[in-house]
Short mmCIF file of C-alpha atoms in Angstrom, two decimals:
data_model
loop_
_atom_site.label_atom_id
_atom_site.label_comp_id
_atom_site.label_asym_id
_atom_site.label_seq_id
_atom_site.Cartn_x
_atom_site.Cartn_y
_atom_site.Cartn_z
CA MET A 23 -99.12 -17.88 -51.65
CA ASP A 24 -97.14 -20.75 -53.20
CA HIS A 25 -97.84 -24.30 -52.05
CA PRO A 26 -95.24 -27.10 -52.15
CA PRO A 27 -95.78 -29.76 -54.84
CA PHE A 28 -97.52 -32.96 -53.81
CA PHE A 29 -94.40 -35.05 -54.29
CA SER A 30 -91.41 -32.82 -53.65
CA ASP A 31 -88.40 -34.39 -51.95
CA ASP A 32 -89.42 -32.75 -48.68
CA SER A 33 -93.08 -33.75 -48.83
CA SER A 34 -92.96 -37.20 -50.42
CA SER A 35 -93.22 -38.82 -47.01
CA LEU A 36 -96.54 -37.07 -46.37
CA LEU A 37 -98.36 -39.18 -48.97
CA SER A 38 -97.26 -42.80 -49.27
CA GLU A 39 -98.14 -45.20 -52.08
CA GLU A 40 -100.38 -47.34 -49.87
CA LYS A 41 -102.77 -44.39 -49.44
CA LEU A 42 -103.22 -44.24 -53.21
CA LEU A 43 -103.87 -47.97 -53.75
CA CYS A 44 -107.28 -49.30 -54.76
CA SER A 45 -108.18 -52.03 -52.23
CA THR A 46 -109.67 -54.15 -55.02
CA CYS A 47 -106.92 -54.28 -57.69
CA LEU A 48 -104.06 -53.10 -55.38
CA ASN A 49 -102.86 -50.63 -58.02
CA VAL A 50 -102.58 -46.84 -57.78
CA PHE A 51 -106.02 -45.35 -58.47
CA THR A 52 -107.23 -44.94 -62.07
CA ASP A 53 -110.30 -42.66 -62.43
CA PRO A 54 -111.13 -43.02 -58.70
CA LEU A 55 -114.75 -42.97 -57.49
CA THR A 56 -115.60 -42.27 -53.84
CA THR A 57 -118.61 -44.06 -52.29
CA PRO A 58 -120.98 -42.40 -49.79
CA CYS A 59 -119.22 -44.26 -46.96
CA GLY A 60 -115.96 -42.46 -47.85
CA HIS A 61 -113.95 -45.25 -49.49
CA SER A 62 -112.41 -44.88 -52.94
CA PHE A 63 -111.95 -47.39 -55.77
CA CYS A 64 -110.91 -47.43 -59.42
CA LYS A 65 -113.92 -46.76 -61.62
CA SER A 66 -113.53 -50.07 -63.45
CA CYS A 67 -113.09 -52.03 -60.20
CA LEU A 68 -116.25 -50.62 -58.60
CA THR A 69 -118.25 -51.03 -61.82
CA GLN A 70 -117.25 -54.70 -62.15
CA CYS A 71 -118.08 -55.33 -58.49
CA TRP A 72 -121.57 -53.89 -58.79
CA GLU A 73 -122.24 -55.66 -62.08
CA LYS A 74 -121.60 -59.04 -60.41
CA SER A 75 -123.88 -58.34 -57.41
CA GLN A 76 -127.61 -57.81 -57.01
CA HIS A 77 -126.93 -55.03 -54.50
CA CYS A 78 -124.69 -51.97 -54.52
CA TYR A 79 -122.30 -52.03 -51.57
CA CYS A 80 -118.85 -50.86 -50.55
CA PRO A 81 -116.34 -53.65 -51.36
CA LEU A 82 -114.25 -52.59 -48.35
CA CYS A 83 -116.66 -52.03 -45.44
CA LYS A 84 -119.63 -53.92 -47.02
CA GLU A 85 -122.08 -51.06 -46.35
CA LYS A 86 -125.12 -51.57 -48.62
CA PHE A 87 -126.78 -48.69 -50.50
CA THR A 88 -130.54 -48.86 -50.90
CA LYS A 89 -130.25 -47.04 -54.21
CA LYS A 90 -127.33 -47.06 -56.64
CA PRO A 91 -125.32 -43.86 -55.92
CA GLU A 92 -124.57 -41.52 -58.80
CA LEU A 93 -120.80 -41.27 -58.45
CA LYS A 94 -118.44 -38.94 -60.28
CA ILE A 95 -114.70 -39.20 -60.66
CA ASN A 96 -112.80 -37.68 -57.73
CA THR A 97 -110.70 -35.29 -59.82
CA THR A 98 -108.44 -34.20 -56.96
CA LEU A 99 -107.59 -37.78 -56.01
CA ARG A 100 -107.07 -38.63 -59.69
CA GLU A 101 -104.58 -35.76 -60.11
CA VAL A 102 -102.67 -36.85 -57.02
CA ALA A 103 -102.57 -40.47 -58.25
CA ASP A 104 -101.45 -39.39 -61.74
CA LEU A 105 -98.68 -37.23 -60.25
CA PHE A 106 -97.57 -40.16 -58.12
CA LYS A 107 -97.45 -42.46 -61.16
CA LYS A 108 -95.48 -39.91 -63.15
CA LYS A 109 -92.97 -39.30 -60.37
CA HIS A 110 -92.40 -42.98 -59.69
CA SER A 111 -92.23 -44.23 -63.28
CA PRO A 112 -88.67 -45.33 -64.10
CA ASP A 113 -86.79 -42.90 -66.37
CA LYS A 114 -84.47 -44.40 -68.97
CA PRO A 115 -81.03 -42.73 -68.92
CA GLU A 116 -80.14 -40.75 -72.04
CA VAL A 117 -77.31 -41.89 -74.33
CA LEU A 118 -75.07 -38.98 -75.43
CA CYS A 119 -73.25 -38.39 -78.71
CA ASP A 120 -69.62 -39.56 -78.89
CA ALA A 121 -68.69 -37.00 -81.56
CA CYS A 122 -69.77 -33.81 -79.73
CA THR A 123 -66.72 -31.91 -78.43
CA GLY A 124 -68.51 -29.31 -76.31
CA GLU A 125 -71.82 -29.96 -74.60
CA LYS A 126 -72.77 -33.47 -75.61
CA LEU A 127 -76.19 -33.79 -77.24
CA LYS A 128 -78.64 -36.63 -77.00
CA ALA A 129 -77.73 -39.48 -79.35
CA LEU A 130 -80.05 -40.50 -82.16
CA LYS A 131 -78.37 -43.70 -83.42
CA SER A 132 -75.41 -45.97 -82.72
CA CYS A 133 -73.33 -47.22 -85.68
CA LEU A 134 -71.94 -50.75 -85.39
CA ASP A 135 -69.47 -50.12 -88.24
CA CYS A 136 -68.14 -46.84 -86.83
CA HIS A 137 -68.19 -48.16 -83.25
CA ALA A 138 -69.67 -44.84 -82.16
CA THR A 139 -72.94 -43.17 -81.17
CA PHE A 140 -74.08 -39.95 -82.92
CA CYS A 141 -76.53 -37.12 -82.37
CA LYS A 142 -78.72 -35.90 -85.22
CA THR A 143 -76.06 -33.53 -86.57
CA HIS A 144 -73.15 -35.95 -86.49
CA LEU A 145 -75.31 -38.72 -87.94
CA GLU A 146 -75.89 -36.65 -91.10
CA PRO A 147 -73.00 -38.23 -93.12
CA HIS A 148 -74.72 -41.61 -92.76
CA ASN A 149 -77.66 -40.17 -94.65
CA LEU A 150 -75.63 -38.35 -97.32
CA VAL A 151 -72.46 -40.37 -97.98
CA SER A 152 -73.11 -43.56 -99.96
CA SER A 153 -70.36 -45.56 -98.24
CA PHE A 154 -71.83 -44.65 -94.83
CA GLN A 155 -75.35 -45.53 -95.91
CA LYS A 156 -74.40 -49.21 -95.82
CA HIS A 157 -73.46 -49.02 -92.14
CA LYS A 158 -75.51 -50.89 -89.57
CA LEU A 159 -77.45 -48.40 -87.39
CA ILE A 160 -79.32 -49.28 -84.20
CA ASN A 161 -81.08 -47.31 -81.47
CA PRO A 162 -78.51 -45.56 -79.26
CA VAL A 163 -76.85 -47.72 -76.61
CA GLU A 164 -74.07 -47.06 -74.11
CA ASN A 165 -72.49 -50.52 -74.17
CA LEU A 166 -71.78 -50.57 -77.90
CA GLU A 167 -69.00 -53.14 -77.51
CA ASP A 168 -71.62 -55.71 -76.45
CA TYR A 169 -73.06 -55.49 -79.97
CA MET A 170 -69.73 -56.32 -81.64
CA CYS A 171 -68.06 -59.68 -82.22
CA GLN A 172 -65.04 -59.78 -79.91
CA LYS A 173 -63.18 -62.10 -82.28
CA HIS A 174 -63.76 -60.39 -85.65
CA ASP A 175 -64.69 -56.86 -84.49
CA ARG A 176 -67.78 -57.02 -86.70
CA PRO A 177 -71.43 -56.31 -85.86
CA LEU A 178 -73.34 -59.19 -84.29
CA GLU A 179 -76.00 -59.57 -86.95
CA LEU A 180 -76.86 -63.28 -86.75
CA PHE A 181 -78.03 -65.75 -84.11
CA CYS A 182 -76.68 -69.33 -84.08
CA ARG A 183 -79.48 -71.62 -82.97
CA ASP A 184 -77.13 -74.57 -82.61
CA ASP A 185 -74.93 -72.81 -80.04
CA GLN A 186 -77.57 -70.33 -78.82
CA THR A 187 -75.34 -67.30 -79.25
CA CYS A 188 -75.07 -64.17 -81.37
CA VAL A 189 -72.43 -64.20 -84.14
CA CYS A 190 -71.12 -61.99 -86.93
CA GLN A 191 -70.97 -62.80 -90.64
CA PHE A 192 -67.34 -63.95 -90.41
CA CYS A 193 -68.24 -66.43 -87.62
CA THR A 194 -70.45 -68.34 -90.08
CA GLU A 195 -67.36 -69.04 -92.19
CA GLY A 196 -65.39 -70.39 -89.22
CA ASP A 197 -66.51 -71.87 -85.91
CA HIS A 198 -70.21 -71.69 -86.86
CA LYS A 199 -69.92 -72.91 -90.43
CA ASN A 200 -72.93 -75.01 -91.52
CA HIS A 201 -74.76 -74.06 -88.30
CA ASN A 202 -78.38 -72.99 -88.31
CA THR A 203 -78.12 -69.17 -88.21
CA VAL A 204 -80.83 -66.56 -88.64
CA PRO A 205 -80.88 -62.73 -88.46
CA ILE A 206 -81.07 -61.57 -84.87
CA GLU A 207 -84.23 -59.62 -85.74
CA GLU A 208 -85.93 -62.90 -86.70
CA GLU A 209 -84.83 -64.70 -83.53
CA SER A 210 -85.75 -61.67 -81.44
CA GLY A 211 -89.22 -61.66 -82.97
CA GLU A 212 -89.77 -65.29 -82.01
CA ARG A 213 -88.45 -64.68 -78.49
CA LYS A 214 -90.80 -61.69 -78.17
CA THR A 215 -93.68 -63.96 -79.06
CA GLN A 216 -92.64 -66.39 -76.33
CA LEU A 217 -92.19 -63.56 -73.85
CA GLY A 218 -95.67 -62.36 -74.76
CA LYS A 219 -97.01 -65.78 -73.80
CA THR A 220 -95.05 -65.65 -70.55
CA GLN A 221 -96.45 -62.18 -69.87
CA THR A 222 -99.96 -63.52 -70.45
CA ASP A 223 -99.25 -66.31 -67.95
CA VAL A 224 -97.95 -63.80 -65.40
CA GLN A 225 -100.99 -61.57 -65.86
CA GLN A 226 -103.25 -64.59 -65.38
CA MET A 227 -101.35 -65.48 -62.21
CA ILE A 228 -101.97 -61.94 -60.96
CA GLN A 229 -105.68 -62.28 -61.67
CA ASP A 230 -105.77 -65.70 -60.00
CA ARG A 231 -104.22 -64.25 -56.87
CA LEU A 232 -106.55 -61.26 -56.83
CA LYS A 233 -109.43 -63.72 -57.12
CA LYS A 234 -107.95 -65.83 -54.32
CA ILE A 235 -107.76 -62.73 -52.10
CA GLN A 236 -111.47 -62.11 -52.73
CA GLU A 237 -112.20 -65.78 -51.96
CA ILE A 238 -110.30 -65.54 -48.68
CA LYS A 239 -112.07 -62.31 -47.71
CA HIS A 240 -115.40 -63.93 -48.59
CA SER A 241 -114.42 -67.01 -46.56
CA VAL A 242 -113.73 -64.84 -43.53
CA GLU A 243 -117.12 -63.12 -43.89
CA LEU A 244 -118.80 -66.51 -44.33
CA SER A 245 -116.90 -67.73 -41.31
CA LYS A 246 -118.26 -64.83 -39.23
CA THR A 247 -121.80 -65.57 -40.43
CA ASN A 248 -121.43 -69.27 -39.63
CA THR A 249 -119.99 -68.45 -36.22
CA LYS A 250 -122.90 -66.14 -35.45
CA LYS A 251 -125.38 -68.80 -36.54
CA GLU A 252 -123.62 -71.55 -34.60
CA LYS A 253 -123.67 -69.36 -31.49
CA ALA A 254 -127.39 -68.76 -31.83
CA ASP A 255 -128.06 -72.48 -32.37
CA SER A 256 -125.92 -73.50 -29.41
CA VAL A 257 -127.68 -70.99 -27.15
CA GLU A 258 -131.04 -72.44 -28.21
CA VAL A 259 -129.84 -75.93 -27.34
CA PHE A 260 -128.29 -75.03 -24.01
CA THR A 261 -131.29 -73.06 -22.77
CA ALA A 262 -133.41 -76.19 -23.27
CA LEU A 263 -131.28 -78.11 -20.77
CA ILE A 264 -130.64 -78.02 -17.07
CA ARG A 265 -128.63 -75.17 -15.52
CA SER A 266 -125.57 -77.35 -14.94
CA ILE A 267 -124.67 -77.15 -18.66
CA GLU A 268 -124.37 -73.33 -18.70
CA ARG A 269 -120.68 -73.59 -17.89
CA SER A 270 -120.14 -75.88 -20.86
CA GLN A 271 -121.88 -73.33 -23.06
CA ALA A 272 -119.41 -70.60 -22.04
CA GLU A 273 -116.46 -72.88 -22.79
CA LEU A 274 -117.94 -73.79 -26.17
CA LEU A 275 -118.36 -70.15 -27.18
CA GLU A 276 -114.80 -69.40 -26.12
CA VAL A 277 -113.47 -72.23 -28.30
CA MET A 278 -115.50 -71.01 -31.26
CA GLU A 279 -114.22 -67.45 -30.79
CA GLU A 280 -110.63 -68.72 -30.69
CA LYS A 281 -111.16 -70.74 -33.89
CA GLN A 282 -112.66 -67.66 -35.54
CA LYS A 283 -109.63 -65.60 -34.53
CA ALA A 284 -107.36 -68.35 -35.82
CA ALA A 285 -109.19 -68.29 -39.16
CA GLU A 286 -108.78 -64.51 -39.37
CA ARG A 287 -105.08 -64.76 -38.51
CA GLN A 288 -104.64 -67.44 -41.16
CA ALA A 289 -106.50 -65.29 -43.69
CA GLU A 290 -104.37 -62.24 -42.85
CA GLY A 291 -101.18 -64.22 -43.36
CA LEU A 292 -102.37 -65.69 -46.65
CA ILE A 293 -103.46 -62.29 -47.95
CA LYS A 294 -100.08 -60.75 -47.09
CA GLU A 295 -98.32 -63.62 -48.86
CA LEU A 296 -100.58 -63.25 -51.92
CA GLU A 297 -100.07 -59.48 -52.03
CA GLN A 298 -96.28 -59.98 -51.88
CA GLU A 299 -96.48 -62.43 -54.79
CA ILE A 300 -98.61 -59.95 -56.73
CA ILE A 301 -95.95 -57.25 -56.26
CA VAL A 302 -93.29 -59.63 -57.62
CA LEU A 303 -95.53 -60.66 -60.53
CA LYS A 304 -96.41 -57.05 -61.38
CA ARG A 305 -92.73 -56.20 -61.43
CA ARG A 306 -92.15 -59.07 -63.86
CA ASP A 307 -95.19 -57.98 -65.91
CA THR A 308 -93.68 -54.48 -66.27
CA GLU A 309 -90.31 -55.92 -67.30
CA LEU A 310 -91.97 -58.19 -69.88
CA GLU A 311 -94.01 -55.29 -71.23
CA GLN A 312 -90.84 -53.23 -71.75
CA LEU A 313 -89.05 -56.15 -73.40
CA SER A 314 -91.97 -56.81 -75.74
CA HIS A 315 -91.36 -53.38 -77.33
CA THR A 316 -87.58 -53.21 -77.15
CA GLU A 317 -85.44 -52.77 -80.22
CA GLU A 318 -82.34 -53.83 -78.34
CA HIS A 319 -82.39 -57.31 -79.81
CA LEU A 320 -79.08 -58.44 -78.41
CA HIS A 321 -79.98 -57.33 -74.92
CA LEU A 322 -83.26 -59.24 -75.20
CA LEU A 323 -81.48 -62.42 -76.24
CA GLN A 324 -78.92 -62.09 -73.47
CA ILE A 325 -81.52 -61.91 -70.68
CA TYR A 326 -84.13 -64.12 -72.37
CA SER A 327 -83.45 -67.29 -70.36
CA SER A 328 -84.01 -65.48 -67.06
CA MET A 329 -87.24 -63.87 -68.25
CA CYS A 330 -89.01 -66.62 -70.21
CA SER A 331 -90.63 -68.22 -67.15
CA PRO A 332 -92.85 -66.62 -64.49
CA PRO A 333 -91.27 -66.05 -61.07
CA HIS A 334 -91.41 -68.99 -58.67
CA THR A 335 -94.58 -68.70 -56.59
CA LYS A 336 -96.70 -70.90 -54.34
CA ASN A 337 -99.43 -73.14 -55.80
CA TRP A 338 -102.60 -71.61 -54.32
CA THR A 339 -105.11 -73.99 -55.95
CA GLU A 340 -105.82 -76.08 -52.86
CA ILE A 341 -105.26 -73.37 -50.25
CA SER A 342 -108.42 -72.10 -48.57
CA ILE A 343 -109.76 -70.87 -45.27
CA ASN A 344 -111.62 -73.33 -43.05
CA THR A 345 -115.09 -71.74 -42.69
CA ASP A 346 -116.59 -74.55 -40.62
CA LEU A 347 -115.50 -73.34 -37.22
CA SER A 348 -117.62 -75.58 -35.06
CA GLY A 349 -115.40 -78.66 -35.50
CA ASP A 350 -116.70 -81.51 -33.36
CA THR A 351 -117.34 -79.20 -30.38
CA VAL A 352 -120.97 -78.45 -31.14
CA ARG A 353 -121.62 -81.95 -32.41
CA THR A 354 -120.16 -83.45 -29.24
CA ALA A 355 -122.34 -81.16 -27.14
CA LEU A 356 -125.39 -82.12 -29.16
CA SER A 357 -124.54 -85.80 -28.68
CA GLN A 358 -124.31 -85.42 -24.93
CA LEU A 359 -127.45 -83.31 -24.77
CA GLN A 360 -129.39 -85.82 -26.85
CA GLN A 361 -128.41 -88.64 -24.48
CA THR A 362 -129.39 -86.51 -21.49
CA LEU A 363 -132.75 -85.70 -23.03
CA ASN A 364 -133.43 -89.33 -23.89
CA GLU A 365 -132.91 -90.24 -20.25
CA LYS A 366 -134.44 -87.28 -18.40
CA LEU A 367 -137.10 -85.62 -20.50
CA THR A 368 -140.69 -86.76 -20.62
CA LYS A 369 -142.37 -88.20 -23.70
CA THR A 370 -143.24 -84.68 -24.82
CA PRO A 371 -140.62 -83.80 -27.50
CA ASN A 372 -138.26 -80.90 -26.92
CA ASP A 373 -138.88 -78.71 -29.98
CA LYS A 374 -135.82 -76.52 -29.54
CA LEU A 375 -133.41 -79.47 -29.32
CA LYS A 376 -135.03 -81.26 -32.25
CA GLU A 377 -134.75 -78.11 -34.33
CA ALA A 378 -131.06 -77.72 -33.42
CA VAL A 379 -130.26 -81.34 -34.38
CA SER A 380 -132.26 -80.93 -37.59
CA ILE A 381 -130.19 -77.85 -38.49
CA GLU A 382 -126.98 -79.75 -37.75
CA LEU A 383 -128.06 -82.71 -39.89
CA LYS A 384 -128.94 -80.49 -42.84
CA ARG A 385 -125.56 -78.82 -42.56
CA ILE A 386 -123.55 -82.04 -42.64
CA GLN A 387 -125.64 -83.48 -45.51
CA GLN A 388 -123.82 -81.06 -47.80
CA TYR A 389 -120.81 -83.40 -47.48
CA ALA A 390 -122.71 -86.32 -49.07
CA VAL A 391 -120.62 -88.71 -51.20
CA ASP A 392 -121.39 -91.65 -53.45
CA VAL A 393 -120.62 -95.02 -51.86
CA THR A 394 -120.83 -98.45 -53.57
CA LEU A 395 -120.12 -101.93 -52.22
CA ASP A 396 -116.85 -103.69 -53.05
CA PRO A 397 -117.55 -107.34 -54.06
CA ASP A 398 -113.87 -108.27 -53.55
CA THR A 399 -114.29 -107.71 -49.80
CA ALA A 400 -117.70 -109.41 -49.33
CA HIS A 401 -118.10 -112.55 -47.19
CA PRO A 402 -119.06 -115.55 -49.41
CA ASN A 403 -122.61 -115.63 -47.97
CA LEU A 404 -123.32 -112.00 -48.88
CA ILE A 405 -125.29 -111.23 -52.03
CA LEU A 406 -124.67 -107.84 -53.65
CA SER A 407 -126.94 -106.12 -56.16
CA ALA A 408 -125.64 -105.44 -59.67
CA ASP A 409 -125.42 -101.68 -59.00
CA GLY A 410 -123.47 -102.25 -55.77
CA ASN A 411 -126.02 -100.42 -53.60
CA GLN A 412 -127.70 -103.36 -51.75
CA VAL A 413 -126.49 -106.31 -49.70
CA THR A 414 -128.33 -109.27 -48.14
CA HIS A 415 -127.27 -112.44 -46.34
CA GLY A 416 -127.89 -115.70 -48.23
CA ASP A 417 -128.21 -119.13 -46.67
CA LYS A 418 -125.88 -120.73 -49.25
CA ARG A 419 -122.14 -120.03 -49.29
CA GLN A 420 -120.91 -118.92 -52.74
CA ASN A 421 -117.80 -120.39 -54.34
CA LEU A 422 -115.56 -117.31 -54.25
CA SER A 423 -111.78 -117.06 -54.17
CA ASP A 424 -110.37 -116.58 -50.68
CA THR A 425 -108.36 -113.41 -51.31
CA PRO A 426 -106.66 -111.36 -48.55
CA GLN A 427 -109.23 -108.60 -49.08
CA ARG A 428 -112.26 -110.81 -48.40
CA PHE A 429 -113.85 -111.03 -44.91
CA ASP A 430 -114.29 -114.53 -43.50
CA PRO A 431 -115.83 -115.64 -41.18
CA CYS A 432 -117.18 -112.17 -40.25
CA VAL A 433 -120.24 -111.34 -42.40
CA MET A 434 -119.03 -107.96 -43.64
CA VAL A 435 -118.46 -105.95 -46.83
CA LEU A 436 -116.67 -102.62 -47.37
CA GLY A 437 -117.36 -99.71 -49.66
CA LYS A 438 -115.09 -99.28 -52.68
CA GLU A 439 -114.38 -95.67 -51.74
CA SER A 440 -111.75 -94.80 -49.11
CA PHE A 441 -111.23 -91.51 -47.29
CA SER A 442 -108.08 -90.11 -45.72
CA SER A 443 -108.99 -86.47 -45.08
CA GLY A 444 -111.87 -83.98 -44.93
CA ARG A 445 -115.56 -84.67 -44.27
CA PHE A 446 -118.01 -87.08 -45.86
CA TYR A 447 -121.57 -88.30 -45.28
CA TYR A 448 -123.76 -91.14 -46.59
CA GLU A 449 -127.10 -92.77 -45.71
CA VAL A 450 -128.12 -96.42 -45.41
CA GLN A 451 -131.71 -97.74 -45.33
CA VAL A 452 -132.21 -100.37 -42.58
CA ARG A 453 -136.01 -100.60 -42.76
CA GLY A 454 -137.47 -104.07 -42.05
CA LYS A 455 -134.34 -105.52 -40.47
CA THR A 456 -134.02 -107.04 -37.00
CA GLU A 457 -130.20 -106.93 -36.86
CA TRP A 458 -127.44 -104.97 -38.65
CA ASP A 459 -124.01 -103.38 -38.19
CA LEU A 460 -122.91 -100.07 -39.76
CA GLY A 461 -119.90 -97.81 -39.46
CA LEU A 462 -116.26 -97.22 -40.47
CA VAL A 463 -113.15 -99.42 -40.46
CA ARG A 464 -109.50 -98.59 -41.05
CA GLU A 465 -107.73 -100.03 -44.08
CA ASN A 466 -105.52 -102.59 -42.32
CA ILE A 467 -108.38 -104.18 -40.33
CA ASN A 468 -108.02 -107.91 -39.72
CA ARG A 469 -110.20 -109.57 -42.37
CA LYS A 470 -109.65 -113.18 -41.32
CA GLY A 471 -110.82 -114.64 -38.06
CA LYS A 472 -112.98 -113.05 -35.38
CA ILE A 473 -112.99 -109.27 -34.97
CA SER A 474 -113.63 -107.31 -31.79
CA ALA A 475 -115.56 -104.31 -33.11
CA THR A 476 -114.04 -101.46 -31.06
CA PRO A 477 -112.26 -98.20 -31.96
CA GLU A 478 -109.07 -99.64 -30.50
CA ASN A 479 -109.23 -102.38 -33.14
CA GLY A 480 -110.08 -99.96 -35.93
CA LEU A 481 -113.91 -100.16 -36.06
CA TRP A 482 -116.40 -97.42 -35.23
CA THR A 483 -119.88 -98.98 -35.39
CA VAL A 484 -123.48 -98.78 -34.26
CA ILE A 485 -125.47 -102.04 -34.26
CA LEU A 486 -129.02 -103.35 -33.88
CA ARG A 487 -129.80 -106.64 -32.12
CA ASN A 488 -133.10 -108.39 -31.27
CA GLU A 489 -135.20 -105.88 -33.29
CA ASN A 490 -135.00 -103.00 -30.79
CA GLN A 491 -131.67 -103.08 -28.95
CA TYR A 492 -129.30 -100.40 -30.32
CA TRP A 493 -125.68 -100.38 -29.22
CA ALA A 494 -122.65 -98.18 -29.87
CA ARG A 495 -119.58 -100.42 -30.01
CA ALA A 496 -117.25 -98.15 -28.01
CA ASP A 497 -114.39 -99.62 -25.98
CA LEU A 498 -117.13 -100.29 -23.44
CA PRO A 499 -120.48 -100.99 -25.28
CA VAL A 500 -123.07 -98.22 -24.83
CA LEU A 501 -126.79 -99.14 -24.85
CA LEU A 502 -128.68 -96.47 -26.79
CA THR A 503 -132.16 -95.35 -25.79
CA LEU A 504 -134.02 -94.37 -28.97
CA LYS A 505 -137.69 -93.38 -29.05
CA GLU A 506 -138.36 -94.65 -32.56
CA LYS A 507 -137.23 -97.60 -34.66
CA VAL A 508 -134.61 -96.35 -37.07
CA GLU A 509 -135.36 -96.71 -40.80
CA THR A 510 -132.45 -94.78 -42.35
CA VAL A 511 -129.06 -94.18 -40.73
CA GLY A 512 -126.95 -91.16 -41.67
CA VAL A 513 -123.19 -91.57 -41.14
CA PHE A 514 -121.00 -88.45 -40.93
CA VAL A 515 -117.20 -88.47 -40.63
CA ASP A 516 -114.81 -85.57 -40.01
CA TYR A 517 -111.43 -87.24 -40.56
CA ASP A 518 -109.29 -84.33 -39.40
CA GLU A 519 -111.37 -83.74 -36.25
CA GLY A 520 -111.51 -87.47 -35.37
CA LEU A 521 -115.32 -87.61 -35.41
CA VAL A 522 -117.79 -90.34 -36.46
CA SER A 523 -121.49 -89.50 -35.93
CA PHE A 524 -124.69 -91.47 -36.58
CA TYR A 525 -128.11 -89.91 -37.16
CA ASP A 526 -131.72 -91.11 -37.49
CA VAL A 527 -132.59 -89.39 -40.77
CA LYS A 528 -136.38 -89.80 -40.53
CA SER A 529 -136.76 -88.40 -37.00
CA GLN A 530 -133.95 -85.85 -37.55
CA SER A 531 -132.27 -86.97 -34.32
CA HIS A 532 -128.76 -87.82 -33.18
CA ILE A 533 -127.94 -91.45 -32.37
CA TYR A 534 -124.31 -91.48 -31.22
CA SER A 535 -120.87 -89.92 -31.83
CA PHE A 536 -117.34 -91.23 -31.48
CA THR A 537 -115.25 -88.15 -30.69
CA GLY A 538 -111.56 -87.41 -30.14
CA GLN A 539 -110.44 -90.25 -32.40
CA SER A 540 -107.04 -90.28 -34.11
CA PHE A 541 -107.18 -91.42 -37.75
CA THR A 542 -103.84 -92.19 -39.39
CA GLU A 543 -104.80 -94.37 -42.38
CA LYS A 544 -107.58 -94.74 -44.94
CA LEU A 545 -111.13 -95.29 -43.69
CA TYR A 546 -113.72 -97.43 -45.51
CA PRO A 547 -117.53 -97.49 -45.02
CA PHE A 548 -118.49 -100.84 -43.49
CA PHE A 549 -121.78 -102.78 -43.82
CA SER A 550 -123.15 -105.98 -42.30
CA PRO A 551 -126.77 -107.11 -42.91
CA TYR A 552 -126.03 -109.73 -40.23
CA LEU A 553 -127.47 -113.28 -40.46
CA ASN A 554 -130.62 -114.11 -42.43
CA ASP A 555 -132.16 -115.81 -39.36
CA GLY A 556 -134.47 -118.06 -41.37
CA GLY A 557 -135.90 -115.15 -43.32
CA LYS A 558 -136.67 -112.92 -40.30
CA ASN A 559 -133.74 -110.64 -41.18
CA SER A 560 -133.81 -111.05 -44.97
CA ALA A 561 -134.36 -107.35 -45.79
CA PRO A 562 -131.35 -105.74 -47.51
CA LEU A 563 -129.15 -102.90 -46.38
CA ILE A 564 -129.57 -100.22 -49.07
CA ILE A 565 -127.19 -97.32 -49.68
CA SER A 566 -129.65 -94.47 -50.29
CA PRO A 567 -129.16 -91.24 -52.28
CA VAL A 568 -129.05 -88.19 -50.00
#
């Protein structure tokens, strides 16, 4: 019984190209291998994947194999893929002989002197007759007139680099006299070299986008892992508190789920966009490959300008998926829970809460940045160390120029580094001090005259007064109840989320958070060792390595 071919006109719809694409390289399968979980990949793609990993797993469904499977090429799938490639490869139309009177045969060469195209038989005089042997022969083409000079009716054999056009020998004695002309074969060779470089660039762009797809997929998986971990941590925190917070827990989890879905939707859109760019780039890669081997020099020169640059695509360098899905939601909850515990719990520490805050602190410490003090902003009484990491208050006012950047009379100094996006974290040692101010200020803060240190005025600060009184300088000052004297303060900022948080690094506990802020300009770390107080508060503020 005869079976229809895989790709007949009637059955081509039964097997679409997408079913024959390797999910790793997005090309039709080459030597496909099928994993135990049932997914197929190109042999080279799967081999490279397993060589880069300590474990053997399916790149599509992530199923891990305890032992490396012994896989063999899926011959049936390979035959189907090869048939598909053969059927869908573009066929170049044949050029027929101009001299044949009956059934026209396939042409072998085109003669620029005869203005005709000949099959093998009719080309014979060009091999036997001496006068014909001097004729210019090229590979057969249909548009032979495009290879002739329209003015002199002579073969276009030269390329004028001054006018960037093909010319005949007679043109060099007229309009193109004394111009820089070279044989078209020479110019074509140089253009091929340039096209080869362009092809290399296009191929690299394809690889970059394939890599970006893998990064996005990995980001989504990392996002799921982080979400799962954040859920577990939040449950641990909420179960340590009174029942009234259970409702807040449900709302928190819903927000996290929505952010996870948003990340997946973003990833799906980016992947589709990348895959579309890859299709365009592969099409250009194929065109460049064909041109790199063409003997149709004139055709190459005529389309060169449109082919010498890669297609216009998006710059993907800075595009990524946000894998930190918690935003300030969990941190805000932790802040509120810490305050509740400080007020309501007994002196016995709550291990679960402390562990949750410790986990949060370790997570945000990955955003640590280097911060140094800016002497141009320091009040004249402040003394900065040579390395810019320490500041103390001196009794004697220094003779410094009163620039617009310098604070006076407020005893303050800013960090040199500014931040206008993303997350950052730094730590400041406050050991031995009786009074200090720490936090963030916006760039256009008033540096002359008295300053009301509130978020409304562009300052987000926590302060110490009278050795043991800690305050958060919110719009209405908040007295903070801390169990231990703070020795090192950790400051974390999420610019995009509008969050400024302070932590006691030694006790691994949360001090206070400003949430729901709206940052629209650069932020600078802000430091004040406060007044010397006759030596009682002479210890320095020290920016510490994390």
